[in-house]
Amino acid sequence: VLLKEVLGFLEKEAGYRSLRVTVDIEEDFPTVESDRGQLQQVFLNIVNNAFAAVDDEGTIRITLKKVDPSLVEVSIEDNGTGISDANLKHIFEPFFTTKHGTGTGLGLSITYGIVQKLGGRIKVTSELGQGTCFSVTLPVQRTS
């Protein structure tokens, strides 16, 4: 439900740019007990970055699956420009940005901090010219 709300914010842009956004939810995916507003910020930021990375008619695939009974993983994968190895090392650092003239470099730094605070972890894999995948692993139950 939360991810559908996040995608709702970006629906017009997706339609205008002919982006293909798919959401695959594993059967019996549990409800995650967490801070709704903070999770919304995390996923809005990652999906927004995916939108920025893809060309018109690009593809974004969101997958929700159980890792084990106490953990879930949300993956957001795009077929965009990708991130170089040199930049990949720095993407969670405050004020680091590759968006010349438009980014503050705070989005992924804040996202990383929120995920950590919620007891989760975030990882990213990317290949230049092929795309990027952010995976957010979260506990099903609140840890604090």
Short mmCIF file of N, CA and C in Angstrom, two decimals:
data_model
loop_
_atom_site.label_atom_id
_atom_site.label_comp_id
_atom_site.label_asym_id
_atom_site.label_seq_id
_atom_site.Cartn_x
_atom_site.Cartn_y
_atom_site.Cartn_z
N VAL A 1 0.83 -1.19 0.00
CA VAL A 1 0.00 0.00 0.00
C VAL A 1 0.88 1.26 0.00
N LEU A 2 1.89 1.30 0.85
CA LEU A 2 2.77 2.46 0.94
C LEU A 2 3.47 2.71 -0.39
N LEU A 3 3.96 1.65 -1.01
CA LEU A 3 4.65 1.82 -2.30
C LEU A 3 3.70 2.30 -3.38
N LYS A 4 2.44 1.85 -3.32
CA LYS A 4 1.46 2.32 -4.30
C LYS A 4 1.22 3.82 -4.13
N GLU A 5 1.22 4.31 -2.88
CA GLU A 5 1.09 5.75 -2.63
C GLU A 5 2.28 6.50 -3.22
N VAL A 6 3.48 5.97 -2.98
CA VAL A 6 4.69 6.60 -3.50
C VAL A 6 4.62 6.67 -5.03
N LEU A 7 4.22 5.57 -5.65
CA LEU A 7 4.11 5.55 -7.11
C LEU A 7 3.02 6.50 -7.59
N GLY A 8 1.98 6.69 -6.77
CA GLY A 8 0.91 7.62 -7.11
C GLY A 8 1.43 9.05 -7.26
N PHE A 9 2.42 9.41 -6.43
CA PHE A 9 3.01 10.75 -6.51
C PHE A 9 3.69 10.97 -7.86
N LEU A 10 4.18 9.88 -8.45
CA LEU A 10 4.99 9.97 -9.67
C LEU A 10 4.24 9.49 -10.91
N GLU A 11 2.96 9.18 -10.73
CA GLU A 11 2.15 8.59 -11.80
C GLU A 11 2.11 9.45 -13.06
N LYS A 12 1.90 10.75 -12.89
CA LYS A 12 1.80 11.64 -14.06
C LYS A 12 3.10 11.65 -14.86
N GLU A 13 4.22 11.74 -14.13
CA GLU A 13 5.52 11.73 -14.83
C GLU A 13 5.73 10.41 -15.56
N ALA A 14 5.38 9.31 -14.90
CA ALA A 14 5.54 7.99 -15.53
C ALA A 14 4.73 7.92 -16.82
N GLY A 15 3.50 8.41 -16.78
CA GLY A 15 2.65 8.39 -17.96
C GLY A 15 3.17 9.30 -19.05
N TYR A 16 3.56 10.50 -18.68
CA TYR A 16 4.06 11.48 -19.63
C TYR A 16 5.32 10.98 -20.34
N ARG A 17 6.18 10.30 -19.59
CA ARG A 17 7.46 9.83 -20.15
C ARG A 17 7.38 8.39 -20.66
N SER A 18 6.20 7.77 -20.61
CA SER A 18 6.00 6.38 -21.05
C SER A 18 6.93 5.41 -20.33
N LEU A 19 7.10 5.62 -19.02
CA LEU A 19 7.92 4.71 -18.22
C LEU A 19 7.10 3.47 -17.87
N ARG A 20 7.77 2.34 -17.86
CA ARG A 20 7.12 1.09 -17.49
C ARG A 20 7.53 0.77 -16.06
N VAL A 21 6.57 0.84 -15.15
CA VAL A 21 6.85 0.57 -13.73
C VAL A 21 6.07 -0.68 -13.35
N THR A 22 6.80 -1.71 -12.89
CA THR A 22 6.14 -2.94 -12.45
C THR A 22 6.43 -3.16 -10.97
N VAL A 23 5.46 -3.76 -10.29
CA VAL A 23 5.62 -4.08 -8.87
C VAL A 23 5.30 -5.57 -8.71
N ASP A 24 6.27 -6.33 -8.25
CA ASP A 24 6.09 -7.76 -7.98
C ASP A 24 6.13 -7.98 -6.48
N ILE A 25 5.03 -8.48 -5.93
CA ILE A 25 4.96 -8.72 -4.49
C ILE A 25 4.87 -10.22 -4.27
N GLU A 26 5.83 -10.76 -3.52
CA GLU A 26 5.83 -12.18 -3.20
C GLU A 26 4.55 -12.53 -2.43
N GLU A 27 4.04 -13.70 -2.71
CA GLU A 27 2.85 -14.18 -2.01
C GLU A 27 3.12 -14.21 -0.51
N ASP A 28 2.13 -13.90 0.29
CA ASP A 28 2.24 -13.89 1.76
C ASP A 28 3.26 -12.87 2.26
N PHE A 29 3.45 -11.78 1.53
CA PHE A 29 4.37 -10.73 1.99
C PHE A 29 3.77 -10.11 3.24
N PRO A 30 4.55 -10.06 4.33
CA PRO A 30 3.99 -9.57 5.60
C PRO A 30 3.86 -8.05 5.64
N THR A 31 3.01 -7.58 6.54
CA THR A 31 2.91 -6.15 6.80
C THR A 31 4.10 -5.77 7.68
N VAL A 32 4.80 -4.73 7.29
CA VAL A 32 5.97 -4.29 8.04
C VAL A 32 5.54 -3.24 9.05
N GLU A 33 5.89 -3.46 10.32
CA GLU A 33 5.60 -2.49 11.38
C GLU A 33 6.78 -1.53 11.45
N SER A 34 6.56 -0.30 11.00
CA SER A 34 7.66 0.67 10.99
C SER A 34 7.09 2.07 10.93
N ASP A 35 7.95 3.05 10.82
CA ASP A 35 7.54 4.44 10.72
C ASP A 35 7.12 4.74 9.28
N ARG A 36 5.83 4.85 9.07
CA ARG A 36 5.26 4.99 7.73
C ARG A 36 5.82 6.20 6.98
N GLY A 37 5.86 7.35 7.64
CA GLY A 37 6.35 8.57 7.00
C GLY A 37 7.81 8.45 6.58
N GLN A 38 8.61 7.84 7.43
CA GLN A 38 10.03 7.69 7.10
C GLN A 38 10.24 6.69 5.97
N LEU A 39 9.49 5.60 5.99
CA LEU A 39 9.58 4.63 4.88
C LEU A 39 9.13 5.27 3.58
N GLN A 40 8.09 6.09 3.65
CA GLN A 40 7.61 6.78 2.46
C GLN A 40 8.73 7.67 1.88
N GLN A 41 9.44 8.37 2.76
CA GLN A 41 10.54 9.23 2.32
C GLN A 41 11.65 8.40 1.67
N VAL A 42 11.98 7.26 2.26
CA VAL A 42 13.02 6.38 1.73
C VAL A 42 12.66 5.94 0.30
N PHE A 43 11.46 5.40 0.14
CA PHE A 43 11.09 4.84 -1.16
C PHE A 43 10.81 5.92 -2.19
N LEU A 44 10.27 7.06 -1.76
CA LEU A 44 10.06 8.16 -2.70
C LEU A 44 11.41 8.64 -3.25
N ASN A 45 12.40 8.74 -2.39
CA ASN A 45 13.72 9.19 -2.83
C ASN A 45 14.35 8.20 -3.81
N ILE A 46 14.31 6.91 -3.48
CA ILE A 46 14.94 5.91 -4.36
C ILE A 46 14.21 5.82 -5.70
N VAL A 47 12.87 5.81 -5.66
CA VAL A 47 12.10 5.73 -6.91
C VAL A 47 12.30 7.00 -7.74
N ASN A 48 12.34 8.15 -7.07
CA ASN A 48 12.58 9.41 -7.76
C ASN A 48 13.94 9.39 -8.48
N ASN A 49 14.95 8.86 -7.81
CA ASN A 49 16.28 8.73 -8.42
C ASN A 49 16.23 7.79 -9.62
N ALA A 50 15.47 6.71 -9.50
CA ALA A 50 15.33 5.77 -10.62
C ALA A 50 14.68 6.47 -11.81
N PHE A 51 13.64 7.27 -11.55
CA PHE A 51 12.99 8.03 -12.62
C PHE A 51 13.99 8.95 -13.29
N ALA A 52 14.83 9.60 -12.49
CA ALA A 52 15.82 10.55 -13.04
C ALA A 52 16.88 9.83 -13.87
N ALA A 53 17.14 8.56 -13.55
CA ALA A 53 18.22 7.82 -14.21
C ALA A 53 17.81 7.22 -15.56
N VAL A 54 16.50 7.01 -15.74
CA VAL A 54 16.06 6.34 -16.97
C VAL A 54 15.64 7.35 -18.04
N ASP A 55 15.81 6.95 -19.28
CA ASP A 55 15.32 7.74 -20.40
C ASP A 55 13.82 7.51 -20.54
N ASP A 56 13.16 8.34 -21.34
CA ASP A 56 11.75 8.11 -21.64
C ASP A 56 11.61 6.68 -22.16
N GLU A 57 10.49 6.03 -21.80
CA GLU A 57 10.21 4.63 -22.13
C GLU A 57 11.11 3.66 -21.36
N GLY A 58 11.74 4.13 -20.29
CA GLY A 58 12.58 3.27 -19.46
C GLY A 58 11.74 2.35 -18.58
N THR A 59 12.43 1.46 -17.89
CA THR A 59 11.77 0.46 -17.06
C THR A 59 12.27 0.54 -15.62
N ILE A 60 11.32 0.47 -14.69
CA ILE A 60 11.63 0.41 -13.26
C ILE A 60 10.86 -0.77 -12.70
N ARG A 61 11.59 -1.66 -12.04
CA ARG A 61 10.96 -2.86 -11.47
C ARG A 61 11.13 -2.86 -9.97
N ILE A 62 10.03 -2.97 -9.25
CA ILE A 62 10.04 -2.99 -7.79
C ILE A 62 9.63 -4.38 -7.35
N THR A 63 10.46 -4.99 -6.50
CA THR A 63 10.19 -6.35 -6.04
C THR A 63 10.17 -6.38 -4.52
N LEU A 64 9.13 -6.98 -3.96
CA LEU A 64 9.01 -7.13 -2.51
C LEU A 64 9.02 -8.62 -2.20
N LYS A 65 9.96 -9.02 -1.32
CA LYS A 65 10.03 -10.44 -0.97
C LYS A 65 10.46 -10.62 0.48
N LYS A 66 10.14 -11.78 1.03
CA LYS A 66 10.58 -12.13 2.38
C LYS A 66 12.00 -12.68 2.29
N VAL A 67 12.86 -12.23 3.18
CA VAL A 67 14.21 -12.78 3.27
C VAL A 67 14.16 -13.98 4.21
N ASP A 68 13.48 -13.79 5.32
CA ASP A 68 13.21 -14.84 6.31
C ASP A 68 12.00 -14.35 7.13
N PRO A 69 11.55 -15.10 8.13
CA PRO A 69 10.33 -14.65 8.84
C PRO A 69 10.44 -13.27 9.49
N SER A 70 11.66 -12.79 9.76
CA SER A 70 11.78 -11.51 10.45
C SER A 70 12.26 -10.36 9.56
N LEU A 71 12.61 -10.66 8.29
CA LEU A 71 13.14 -9.63 7.39
C LEU A 71 12.46 -9.66 6.02
N VAL A 72 12.30 -8.46 5.46
CA VAL A 72 11.81 -8.34 4.09
C VAL A 72 12.80 -7.50 3.29
N GLU A 73 12.74 -7.65 1.96
CA GLU A 73 13.60 -6.88 1.09
C GLU A 73 12.75 -6.22 0.00
N VAL A 74 13.00 -4.94 -0.19
CA VAL A 74 12.37 -4.19 -1.27
C VAL A 74 13.48 -3.79 -2.23
N SER A 75 13.39 -4.25 -3.47
CA SER A 75 14.40 -3.91 -4.48
C SER A 75 13.77 -2.99 -5.51
N ILE A 76 14.51 -1.95 -5.87
CA ILE A 76 14.07 -1.00 -6.89
C ILE A 76 15.16 -0.97 -7.95
N GLU A 77 14.81 -1.52 -9.12
CA GLU A 77 15.80 -1.71 -10.19
C GLU A 77 15.38 -0.90 -11.41
N ASP A 78 16.35 -0.22 -12.01
CA ASP A 78 16.05 0.54 -13.22
C ASP A 78 17.01 0.16 -14.33
N ASN A 79 16.64 0.50 -15.56
CA ASN A 79 17.52 0.23 -16.70
C ASN A 79 18.12 1.55 -17.20
N GLY A 80 18.46 2.40 -16.26
CA GLY A 80 18.97 3.74 -16.58
C GLY A 80 20.46 3.78 -16.84
N THR A 81 21.02 4.94 -16.58
CA THR A 81 22.40 5.24 -16.93
C THR A 81 23.43 4.47 -16.11
N GLY A 82 23.05 4.02 -14.93
CA GLY A 82 24.00 3.33 -14.06
C GLY A 82 24.91 4.32 -13.35
N ILE A 83 25.69 3.79 -12.42
CA ILE A 83 26.59 4.61 -11.61
C ILE A 83 27.98 4.02 -11.72
N SER A 84 28.96 4.85 -11.98
CA SER A 84 30.34 4.37 -12.10
C SER A 84 30.83 3.84 -10.76
N ASP A 85 31.82 2.94 -10.80
CA ASP A 85 32.41 2.41 -9.56
C ASP A 85 32.96 3.53 -8.69
N ALA A 86 33.57 4.53 -9.32
CA ALA A 86 34.15 5.65 -8.57
C ALA A 86 33.06 6.40 -7.81
N ASN A 87 31.91 6.63 -8.43
CA ASN A 87 30.81 7.34 -7.77
C ASN A 87 30.06 6.45 -6.79
N LEU A 88 29.98 5.15 -7.08
CA LEU A 88 29.25 4.22 -6.23
C LEU A 88 29.77 4.24 -4.80
N LYS A 89 31.08 4.43 -4.64
CA LYS A 89 31.70 4.46 -3.31
C LYS A 89 31.21 5.64 -2.47
N HIS A 90 30.70 6.68 -3.12
CA HIS A 90 30.39 7.92 -2.42
C HIS A 90 28.90 8.25 -2.33
N ILE A 91 28.03 7.45 -2.94
CA ILE A 91 26.63 7.89 -3.09
C ILE A 91 25.88 8.11 -1.78
N PHE A 92 26.32 7.49 -0.68
CA PHE A 92 25.63 7.70 0.59
C PHE A 92 26.26 8.81 1.43
N GLU A 93 27.28 9.47 0.89
CA GLU A 93 27.94 10.57 1.61
C GLU A 93 27.14 11.86 1.46
N PRO A 94 27.03 12.64 2.54
CA PRO A 94 26.32 13.92 2.43
C PRO A 94 26.97 14.83 1.39
N PHE A 95 26.15 15.51 0.64
CA PHE A 95 26.54 16.50 -0.37
C PHE A 95 27.20 15.93 -1.61
N PHE A 96 27.24 14.60 -1.74
CA PHE A 96 27.77 14.01 -2.98
C PHE A 96 26.61 13.91 -3.96
N THR A 97 26.78 14.43 -5.16
CA THR A 97 25.74 14.34 -6.18
C THR A 97 26.37 14.22 -7.56
N THR A 98 25.65 13.55 -8.44
CA THR A 98 26.06 13.50 -9.85
C THR A 98 25.08 14.30 -10.69
N LYS A 99 24.06 14.87 -10.03
CA LYS A 99 23.04 15.67 -10.73
C LYS A 99 23.52 17.11 -10.78
N HIS A 100 24.28 17.44 -11.79
CA HIS A 100 24.87 18.77 -11.90
C HIS A 100 23.81 19.85 -11.96
N GLY A 101 23.87 20.74 -10.96
CA GLY A 101 22.96 21.88 -10.94
C GLY A 101 21.60 21.62 -10.33
N THR A 102 21.23 20.35 -10.06
CA THR A 102 19.89 20.10 -9.53
C THR A 102 19.88 19.39 -8.19
N GLY A 103 20.88 18.58 -7.89
CA GLY A 103 20.84 17.80 -6.66
C GLY A 103 21.60 18.45 -5.53
N THR A 104 21.13 18.20 -4.29
CA THR A 104 21.84 18.71 -3.11
C THR A 104 22.84 17.70 -2.60
N GLY A 105 22.67 16.44 -2.99
CA GLY A 105 23.54 15.40 -2.47
C GLY A 105 23.15 14.93 -1.09
N LEU A 106 21.92 15.25 -0.68
CA LEU A 106 21.48 14.85 0.65
C LEU A 106 20.50 13.67 0.63
N GLY A 107 19.83 13.44 -0.50
CA GLY A 107 18.78 12.43 -0.56
C GLY A 107 19.21 11.04 -0.12
N LEU A 108 20.27 10.52 -0.73
CA LEU A 108 20.69 9.15 -0.39
C LEU A 108 21.36 9.09 0.97
N SER A 109 21.99 10.17 1.39
CA SER A 109 22.59 10.22 2.72
C SER A 109 21.49 10.13 3.78
N ILE A 110 20.44 10.91 3.59
CA ILE A 110 19.30 10.88 4.52
C ILE A 110 18.61 9.52 4.46
N THR A 111 18.42 9.00 3.26
CA THR A 111 17.80 7.69 3.07
C THR A 111 18.57 6.62 3.83
N TYR A 112 19.90 6.63 3.70
CA TYR A 112 20.75 5.66 4.38
C TYR A 112 20.56 5.76 5.90
N GLY A 113 20.55 6.98 6.41
CA GLY A 113 20.37 7.19 7.85
C GLY A 113 19.03 6.69 8.35
N ILE A 114 17.97 6.94 7.59
CA ILE A 114 16.63 6.49 7.98
C ILE A 114 16.57 4.97 8.02
N VAL A 115 17.09 4.33 6.98
CA VAL A 115 17.06 2.86 6.91
C VAL A 115 17.82 2.27 8.11
N GLN A 116 18.98 2.83 8.43
CA GLN A 116 19.76 2.37 9.59
C GLN A 116 18.95 2.54 10.87
N LYS A 117 18.33 3.71 11.03
CA LYS A 117 17.55 4.02 12.23
C LYS A 117 16.38 3.05 12.40
N LEU A 118 15.81 2.61 11.29
CA LEU A 118 14.68 1.67 11.34
C LEU A 118 15.14 0.22 11.50
N GLY A 119 16.44 0.02 11.68
CA GLY A 119 16.97 -1.32 11.92
C GLY A 119 17.25 -2.10 10.64
N GLY A 120 17.26 -1.41 9.52
CA GLY A 120 17.48 -2.08 8.24
C GLY A 120 18.84 -1.79 7.65
N ARG A 121 19.01 -2.22 6.41
CA ARG A 121 20.24 -1.91 5.68
C ARG A 121 19.89 -1.69 4.21
N ILE A 122 20.78 -0.98 3.55
CA ILE A 122 20.56 -0.65 2.15
C ILE A 122 21.83 -0.97 1.38
N LYS A 123 21.66 -1.56 0.21
CA LYS A 123 22.82 -1.83 -0.63
C LYS A 123 22.46 -1.46 -2.06
N VAL A 124 23.50 -1.24 -2.84
CA VAL A 124 23.27 -0.83 -4.22
C VAL A 124 24.25 -1.56 -5.13
N THR A 125 23.75 -1.99 -6.27
CA THR A 125 24.60 -2.54 -7.32
C THR A 125 24.28 -1.76 -8.58
N SER A 126 25.29 -1.53 -9.39
CA SER A 126 25.07 -0.74 -10.59
C SER A 126 26.12 -1.06 -11.64
N GLU A 127 25.71 -0.89 -12.88
CA GLU A 127 26.62 -1.06 -14.00
C GLU A 127 26.36 0.08 -14.98
N LEU A 128 27.41 0.78 -15.34
CA LEU A 128 27.27 1.90 -16.27
C LEU A 128 26.58 1.47 -17.56
N GLY A 129 25.58 2.23 -17.95
CA GLY A 129 24.86 1.94 -19.18
C GLY A 129 23.84 0.82 -19.06
N GLN A 130 23.79 0.14 -17.92
CA GLN A 130 22.88 -1.00 -17.76
C GLN A 130 21.78 -0.74 -16.73
N GLY A 131 22.10 0.06 -15.71
CA GLY A 131 21.09 0.34 -14.68
C GLY A 131 21.61 0.13 -13.28
N THR A 132 20.70 0.33 -12.33
CA THR A 132 21.03 0.31 -10.91
C THR A 132 19.95 -0.43 -10.15
N CYS A 133 20.34 -1.09 -9.07
CA CYS A 133 19.38 -1.75 -8.19
C CYS A 133 19.68 -1.38 -6.74
N PHE A 134 18.72 -0.75 -6.08
CA PHE A 134 18.79 -0.49 -4.65
C PHE A 134 17.98 -1.55 -3.95
N SER A 135 18.57 -2.18 -2.92
CA SER A 135 17.86 -3.17 -2.12
C SER A 135 17.82 -2.69 -0.67
N VAL A 136 16.60 -2.58 -0.15
CA VAL A 136 16.41 -2.15 1.24
C VAL A 136 15.88 -3.35 2.01
N THR A 137 16.63 -3.76 3.02
CA THR A 137 16.21 -4.87 3.88
C THR A 137 15.73 -4.27 5.19
N LEU A 138 14.52 -4.68 5.61
CA LEU A 138 13.90 -4.12 6.82
C LEU A 138 13.37 -5.23 7.72
N PRO A 139 13.41 -4.97 9.03
CA PRO A 139 12.77 -5.93 9.94
C PRO A 139 11.25 -5.82 9.82
N VAL A 140 10.57 -6.96 9.96
CA VAL A 140 9.11 -6.99 9.90
C VAL A 140 8.54 -6.32 11.15
N GLN A 141 9.16 -6.56 12.28
CA GLN A 141 8.72 -5.96 13.56
C GLN A 141 9.60 -4.78 13.90
N ARG A 142 9.03 -3.77 14.53
CA ARG A 142 9.83 -2.63 14.99
C ARG A 142 10.88 -3.10 15.97
N THR A 143 12.08 -2.55 15.83
CA THR A 143 13.16 -2.96 16.73
C THR A 143 13.34 -2.00 17.88
N SER A 144 12.79 -0.78 17.76
CA SER A 144 12.96 0.19 18.86
C SER A 144 11.64 0.55 19.48
#
